[in-house]
PDB file of C-alpha atoms in Angstrom:
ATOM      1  CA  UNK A   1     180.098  14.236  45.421  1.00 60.00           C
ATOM      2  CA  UNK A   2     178.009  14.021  48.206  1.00 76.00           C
ATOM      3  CA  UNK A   3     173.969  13.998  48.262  1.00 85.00           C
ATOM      4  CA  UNK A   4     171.832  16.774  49.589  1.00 83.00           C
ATOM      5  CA  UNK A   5     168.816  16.374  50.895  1.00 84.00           C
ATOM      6  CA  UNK A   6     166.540  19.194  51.798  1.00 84.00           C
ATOM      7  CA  UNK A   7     163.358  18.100  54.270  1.00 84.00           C
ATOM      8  CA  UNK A   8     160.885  20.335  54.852  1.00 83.00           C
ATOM      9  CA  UNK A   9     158.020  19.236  57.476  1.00 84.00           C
ATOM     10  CA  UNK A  10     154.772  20.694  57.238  1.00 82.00           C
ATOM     11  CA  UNK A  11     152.329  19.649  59.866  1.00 80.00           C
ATOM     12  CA  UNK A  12     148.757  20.773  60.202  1.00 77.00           C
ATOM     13  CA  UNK A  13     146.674  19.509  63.024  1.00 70.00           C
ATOM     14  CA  UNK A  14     143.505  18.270  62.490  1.00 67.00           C
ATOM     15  CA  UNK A  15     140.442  19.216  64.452  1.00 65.00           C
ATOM     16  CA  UNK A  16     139.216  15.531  65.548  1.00 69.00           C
ATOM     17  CA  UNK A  17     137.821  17.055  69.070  1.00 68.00           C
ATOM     18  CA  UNK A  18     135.171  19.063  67.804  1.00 73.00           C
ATOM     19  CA  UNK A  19     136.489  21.857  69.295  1.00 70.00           C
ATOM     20  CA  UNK A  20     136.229  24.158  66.157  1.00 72.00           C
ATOM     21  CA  UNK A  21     132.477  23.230  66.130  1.00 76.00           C
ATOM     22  CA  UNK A  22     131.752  23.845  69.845  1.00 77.00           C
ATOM     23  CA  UNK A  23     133.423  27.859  69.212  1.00 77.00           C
ATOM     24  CA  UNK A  24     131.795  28.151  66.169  1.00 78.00           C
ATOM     25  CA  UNK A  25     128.006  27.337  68.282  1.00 79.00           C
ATOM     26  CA  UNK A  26     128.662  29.889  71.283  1.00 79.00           C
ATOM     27  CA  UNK A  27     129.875  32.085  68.478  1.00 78.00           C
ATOM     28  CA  UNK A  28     126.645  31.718  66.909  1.00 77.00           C
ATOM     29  CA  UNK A  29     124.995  32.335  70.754  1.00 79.00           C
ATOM     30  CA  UNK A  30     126.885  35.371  71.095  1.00 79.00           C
ATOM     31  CA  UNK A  31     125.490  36.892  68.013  1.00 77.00           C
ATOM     32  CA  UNK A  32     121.977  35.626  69.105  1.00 78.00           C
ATOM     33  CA  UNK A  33     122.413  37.350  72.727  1.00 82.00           C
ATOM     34  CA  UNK A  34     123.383  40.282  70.923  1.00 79.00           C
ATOM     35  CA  UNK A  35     120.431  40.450  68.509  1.00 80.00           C
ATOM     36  CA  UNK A  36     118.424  40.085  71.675  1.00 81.00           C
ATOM     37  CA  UNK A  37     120.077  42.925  73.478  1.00 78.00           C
ATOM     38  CA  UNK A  38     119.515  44.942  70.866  1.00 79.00           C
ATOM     39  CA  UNK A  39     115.895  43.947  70.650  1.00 79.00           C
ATOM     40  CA  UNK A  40     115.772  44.854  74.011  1.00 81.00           C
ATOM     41  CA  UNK A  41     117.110  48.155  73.849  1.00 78.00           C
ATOM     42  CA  UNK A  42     114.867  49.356  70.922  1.00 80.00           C
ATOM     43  CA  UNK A  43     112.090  48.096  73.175  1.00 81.00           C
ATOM     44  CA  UNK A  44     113.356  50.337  76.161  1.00 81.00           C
ATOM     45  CA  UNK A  45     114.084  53.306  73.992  1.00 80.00           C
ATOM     46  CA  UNK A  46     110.138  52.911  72.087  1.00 79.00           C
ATOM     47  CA  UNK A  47     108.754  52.562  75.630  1.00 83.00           C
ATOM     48  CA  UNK A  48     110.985  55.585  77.085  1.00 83.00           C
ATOM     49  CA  UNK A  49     109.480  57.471  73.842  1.00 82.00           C
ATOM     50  CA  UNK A  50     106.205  56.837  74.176  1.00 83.00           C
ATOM     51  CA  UNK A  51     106.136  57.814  77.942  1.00 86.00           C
ATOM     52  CA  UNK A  52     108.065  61.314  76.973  1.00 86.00           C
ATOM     53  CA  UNK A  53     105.777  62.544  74.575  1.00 86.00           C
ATOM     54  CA  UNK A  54     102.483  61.332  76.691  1.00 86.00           C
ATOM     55  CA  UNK A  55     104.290  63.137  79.627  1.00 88.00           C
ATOM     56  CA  UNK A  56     104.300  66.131  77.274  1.00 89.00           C
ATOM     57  CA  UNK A  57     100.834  65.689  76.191  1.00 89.00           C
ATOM     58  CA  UNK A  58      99.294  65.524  79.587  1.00 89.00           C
ATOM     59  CA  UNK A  59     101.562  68.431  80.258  1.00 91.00           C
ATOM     60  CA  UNK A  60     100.271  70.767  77.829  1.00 91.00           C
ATOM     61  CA  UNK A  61      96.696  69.588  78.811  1.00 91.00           C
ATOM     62  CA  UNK A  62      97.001  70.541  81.822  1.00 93.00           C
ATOM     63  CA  UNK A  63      98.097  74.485  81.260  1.00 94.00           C
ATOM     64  CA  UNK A  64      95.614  74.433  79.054  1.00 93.00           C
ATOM     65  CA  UNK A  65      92.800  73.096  81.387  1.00 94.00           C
ATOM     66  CA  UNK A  66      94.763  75.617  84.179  1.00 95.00           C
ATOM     67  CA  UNK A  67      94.751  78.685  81.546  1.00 95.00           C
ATOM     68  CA  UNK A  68      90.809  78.121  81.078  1.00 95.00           C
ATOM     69  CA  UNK A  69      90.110  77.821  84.242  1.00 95.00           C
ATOM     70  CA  UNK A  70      92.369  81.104  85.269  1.00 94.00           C
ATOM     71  CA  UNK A  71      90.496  82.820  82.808  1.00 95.00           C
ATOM     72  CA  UNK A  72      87.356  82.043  83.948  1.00 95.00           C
ATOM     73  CA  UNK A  73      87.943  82.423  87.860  1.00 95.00           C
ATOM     74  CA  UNK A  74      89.652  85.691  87.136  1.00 95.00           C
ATOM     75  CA  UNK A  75      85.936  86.811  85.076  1.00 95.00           C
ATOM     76  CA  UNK A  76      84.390  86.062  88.663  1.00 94.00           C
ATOM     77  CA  UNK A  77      86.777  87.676  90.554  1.00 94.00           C
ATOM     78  CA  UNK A  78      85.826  90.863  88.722  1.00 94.00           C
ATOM     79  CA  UNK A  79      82.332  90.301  88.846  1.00 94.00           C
ATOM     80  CA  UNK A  80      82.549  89.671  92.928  1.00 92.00           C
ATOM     81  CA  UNK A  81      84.670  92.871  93.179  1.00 93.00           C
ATOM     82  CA  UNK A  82      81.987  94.896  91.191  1.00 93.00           C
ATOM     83  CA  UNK A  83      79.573  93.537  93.349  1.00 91.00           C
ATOM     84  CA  UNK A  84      80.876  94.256  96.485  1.00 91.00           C
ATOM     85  CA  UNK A  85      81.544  97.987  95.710  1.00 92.00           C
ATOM     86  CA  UNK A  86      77.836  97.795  95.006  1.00 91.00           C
ATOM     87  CA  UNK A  87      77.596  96.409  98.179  1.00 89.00           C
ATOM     88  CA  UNK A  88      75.797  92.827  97.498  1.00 88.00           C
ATOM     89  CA  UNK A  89      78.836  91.351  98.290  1.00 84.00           C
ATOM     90  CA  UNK A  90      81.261  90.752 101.472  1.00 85.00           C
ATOM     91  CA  UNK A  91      85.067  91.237 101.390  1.00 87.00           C
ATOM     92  CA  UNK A  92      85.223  87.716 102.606  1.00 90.00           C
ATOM     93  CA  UNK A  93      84.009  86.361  98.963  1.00 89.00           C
ATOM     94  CA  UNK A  94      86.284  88.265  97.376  1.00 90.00           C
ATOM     95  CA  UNK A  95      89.071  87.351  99.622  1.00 93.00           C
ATOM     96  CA  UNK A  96      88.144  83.911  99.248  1.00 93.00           C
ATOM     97  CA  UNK A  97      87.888  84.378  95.296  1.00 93.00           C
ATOM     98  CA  UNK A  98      91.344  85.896  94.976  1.00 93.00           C
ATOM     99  CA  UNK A  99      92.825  83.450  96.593  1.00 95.00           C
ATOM    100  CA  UNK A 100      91.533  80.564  94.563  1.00 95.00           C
ATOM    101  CA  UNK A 101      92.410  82.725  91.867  1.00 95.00           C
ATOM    102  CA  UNK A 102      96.010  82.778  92.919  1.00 96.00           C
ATOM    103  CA  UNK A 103      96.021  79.062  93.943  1.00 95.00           C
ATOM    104  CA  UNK A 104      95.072  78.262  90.180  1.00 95.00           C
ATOM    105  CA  UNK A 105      97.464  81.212  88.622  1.00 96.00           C
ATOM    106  CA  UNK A 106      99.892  79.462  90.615  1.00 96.00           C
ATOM    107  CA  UNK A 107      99.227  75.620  89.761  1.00 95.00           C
ATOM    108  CA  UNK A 108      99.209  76.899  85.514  1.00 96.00           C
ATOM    109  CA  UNK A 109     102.897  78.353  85.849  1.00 96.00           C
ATOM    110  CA  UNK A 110     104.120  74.704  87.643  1.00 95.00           C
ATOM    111  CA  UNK A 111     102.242  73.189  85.182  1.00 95.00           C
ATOM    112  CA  UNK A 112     104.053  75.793  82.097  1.00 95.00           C
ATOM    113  CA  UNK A 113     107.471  74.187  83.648  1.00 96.00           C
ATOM    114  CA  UNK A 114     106.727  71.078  83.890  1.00 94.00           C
ATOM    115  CA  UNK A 115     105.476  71.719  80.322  1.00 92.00           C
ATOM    116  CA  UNK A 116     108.850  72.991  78.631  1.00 92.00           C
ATOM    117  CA  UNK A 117     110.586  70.744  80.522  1.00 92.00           C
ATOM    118  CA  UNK A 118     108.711  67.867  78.764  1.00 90.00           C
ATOM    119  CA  UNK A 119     109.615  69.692  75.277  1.00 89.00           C
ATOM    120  CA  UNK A 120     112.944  69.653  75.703  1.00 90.00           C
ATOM    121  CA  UNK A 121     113.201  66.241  76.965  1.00 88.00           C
ATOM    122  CA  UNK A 122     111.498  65.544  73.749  1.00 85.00           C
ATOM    123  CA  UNK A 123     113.446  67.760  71.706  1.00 85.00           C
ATOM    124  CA  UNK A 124     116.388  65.864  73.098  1.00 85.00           C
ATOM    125  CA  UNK A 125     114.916  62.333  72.280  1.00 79.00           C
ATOM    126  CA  UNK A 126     114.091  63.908  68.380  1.00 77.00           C
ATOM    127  CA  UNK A 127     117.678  65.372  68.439  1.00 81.00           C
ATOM    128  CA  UNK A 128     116.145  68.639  67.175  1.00 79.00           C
ATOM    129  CA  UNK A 129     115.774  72.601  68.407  1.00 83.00           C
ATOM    130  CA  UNK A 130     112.153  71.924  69.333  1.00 79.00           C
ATOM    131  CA  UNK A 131     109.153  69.773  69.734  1.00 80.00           C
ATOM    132  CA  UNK A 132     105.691  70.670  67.086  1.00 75.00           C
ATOM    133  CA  UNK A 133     102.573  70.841  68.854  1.00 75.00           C
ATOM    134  CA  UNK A 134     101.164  67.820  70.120  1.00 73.00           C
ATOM    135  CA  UNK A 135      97.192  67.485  69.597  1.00 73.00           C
ATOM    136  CA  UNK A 136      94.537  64.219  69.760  1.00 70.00           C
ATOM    137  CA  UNK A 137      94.088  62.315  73.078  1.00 66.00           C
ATOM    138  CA  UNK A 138      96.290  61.381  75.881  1.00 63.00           C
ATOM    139  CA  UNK A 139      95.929  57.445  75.334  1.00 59.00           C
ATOM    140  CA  UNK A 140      96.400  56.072  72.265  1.00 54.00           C
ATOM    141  CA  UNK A 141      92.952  54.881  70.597  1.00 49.00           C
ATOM    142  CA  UNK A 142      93.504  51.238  71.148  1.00 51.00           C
ATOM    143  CA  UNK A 143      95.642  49.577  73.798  1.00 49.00           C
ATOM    144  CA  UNK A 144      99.643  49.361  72.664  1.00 47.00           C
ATOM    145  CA  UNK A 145     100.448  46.048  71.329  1.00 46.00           C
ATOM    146  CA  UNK A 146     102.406  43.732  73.357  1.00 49.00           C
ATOM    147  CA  UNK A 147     106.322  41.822  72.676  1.00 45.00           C
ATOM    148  CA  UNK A 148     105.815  38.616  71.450  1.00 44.00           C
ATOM    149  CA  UNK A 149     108.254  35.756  72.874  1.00 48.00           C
ATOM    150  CA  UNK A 150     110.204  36.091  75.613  1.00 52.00           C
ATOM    151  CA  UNK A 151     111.746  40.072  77.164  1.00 59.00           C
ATOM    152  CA  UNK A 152     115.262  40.652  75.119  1.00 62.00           C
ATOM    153  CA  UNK A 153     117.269  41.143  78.098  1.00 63.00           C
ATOM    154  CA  UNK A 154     116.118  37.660  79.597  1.00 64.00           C
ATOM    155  CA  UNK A 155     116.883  35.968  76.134  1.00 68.00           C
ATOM    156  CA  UNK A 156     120.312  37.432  75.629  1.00 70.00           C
ATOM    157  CA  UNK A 157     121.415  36.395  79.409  1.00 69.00           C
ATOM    158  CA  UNK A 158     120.164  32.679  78.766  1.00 72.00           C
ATOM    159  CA  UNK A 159     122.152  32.816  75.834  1.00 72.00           C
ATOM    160  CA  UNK A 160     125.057  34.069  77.076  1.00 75.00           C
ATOM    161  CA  UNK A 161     124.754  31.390  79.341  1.00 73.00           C
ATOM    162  CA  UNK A 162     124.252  28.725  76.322  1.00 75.00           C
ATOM    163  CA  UNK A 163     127.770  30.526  74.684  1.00 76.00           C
ATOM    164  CA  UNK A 164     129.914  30.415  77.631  1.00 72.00           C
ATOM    165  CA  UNK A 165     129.644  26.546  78.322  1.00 72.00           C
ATOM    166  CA  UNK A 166     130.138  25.794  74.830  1.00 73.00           C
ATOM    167  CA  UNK A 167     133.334  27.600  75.317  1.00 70.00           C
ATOM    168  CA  UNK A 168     134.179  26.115  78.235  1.00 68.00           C
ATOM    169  CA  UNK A 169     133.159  22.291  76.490  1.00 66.00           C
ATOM    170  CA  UNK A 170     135.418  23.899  73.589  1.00 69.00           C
ATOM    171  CA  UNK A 171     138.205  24.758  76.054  1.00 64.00           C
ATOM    172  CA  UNK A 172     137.843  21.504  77.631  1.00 63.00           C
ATOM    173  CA  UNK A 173     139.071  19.986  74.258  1.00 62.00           C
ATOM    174  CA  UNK A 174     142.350  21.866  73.188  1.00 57.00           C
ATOM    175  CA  UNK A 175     143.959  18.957  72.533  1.00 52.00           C
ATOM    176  CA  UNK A 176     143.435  19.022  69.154  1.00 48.00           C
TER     177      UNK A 176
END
């Protein structure tokens, strides 16, 4: 008899280039650009937010300024008519009254509009039917605090920039 031999060759190349450690740093990048995108995007959508419902607000303030002051024009148009079929006034002032009237009647349905239109874009940003009243003042009580460090979108691009040539330097060093 003859003798087998059986060979089996296992070979497992080792990472002496630093390669590995260059992917695994713009790996790391990525996720930090990505963090910072987000960051970013939760800053847009707060800001977008906060400039819906203060669109809303001032939107319902005015139609209710407009409804007042409707109300109250449409209390002197009555009293000017009155007085001109009593004959102490001209038809010129009540011409002149019934057209502010209508200037104002017409400025209060704009501003109703404009008004629902806000609600809905707010009902859309809630994700619900409709919006609750709004009440309190039109600026917030103290001034909105700012972003510490630098904008999100800025620091995600610069590290993007940071990932990318670590891939390339890892690229650069296939070798091994």
């Amino acid at each position: 008899g003859g003798e087998t031999q059986d060979q089996l060759l296992a070979s497992i190349p080792l990472p002496l280039s630093g390669r590995l450690g260059l992917l695994s740093d713009a790996a790391r990048l990525e996720v930090r650009a990505a963090d910072a995108r987000a960051r970013s995007r939760q800053a847009q959508a707060r800001a977008a937010a906060i400039e819906t419902f203060t669109r809303l607000r001032a939107a319902a303030l005015r139609t209710e300024l407009l409804a007042r002051s409707s109300a109250a024009l449409h209390e002197v148009a009555a009293a000017i008519v009155a007085r001109e079929r009593a004959g102490d006034a001209a038809g010129y002032d009540r011409l002149r009254i019934e057209l502010e009237v209508a200037t104002v009647d017409e400025e209060a349905a704009a501003a109703k509009v404009l008004e629902a239109l806000g609600r809905t874009e707010a009902a859309v940003l809630l994700g619900s039917e409709s919006v609750p009243a709004l009440s309190g003042p039109l600026a917030p009580p103290r001034p909105l605090p700012e972003t510490a460090g630098p904008r999100g979108e800025v620091e995600a691009l610069a590290l993007s920039g940071e990932a990318a040539s670590a891939q390339l330097r890892a690229a650069g060093r296939s070798w091994i």
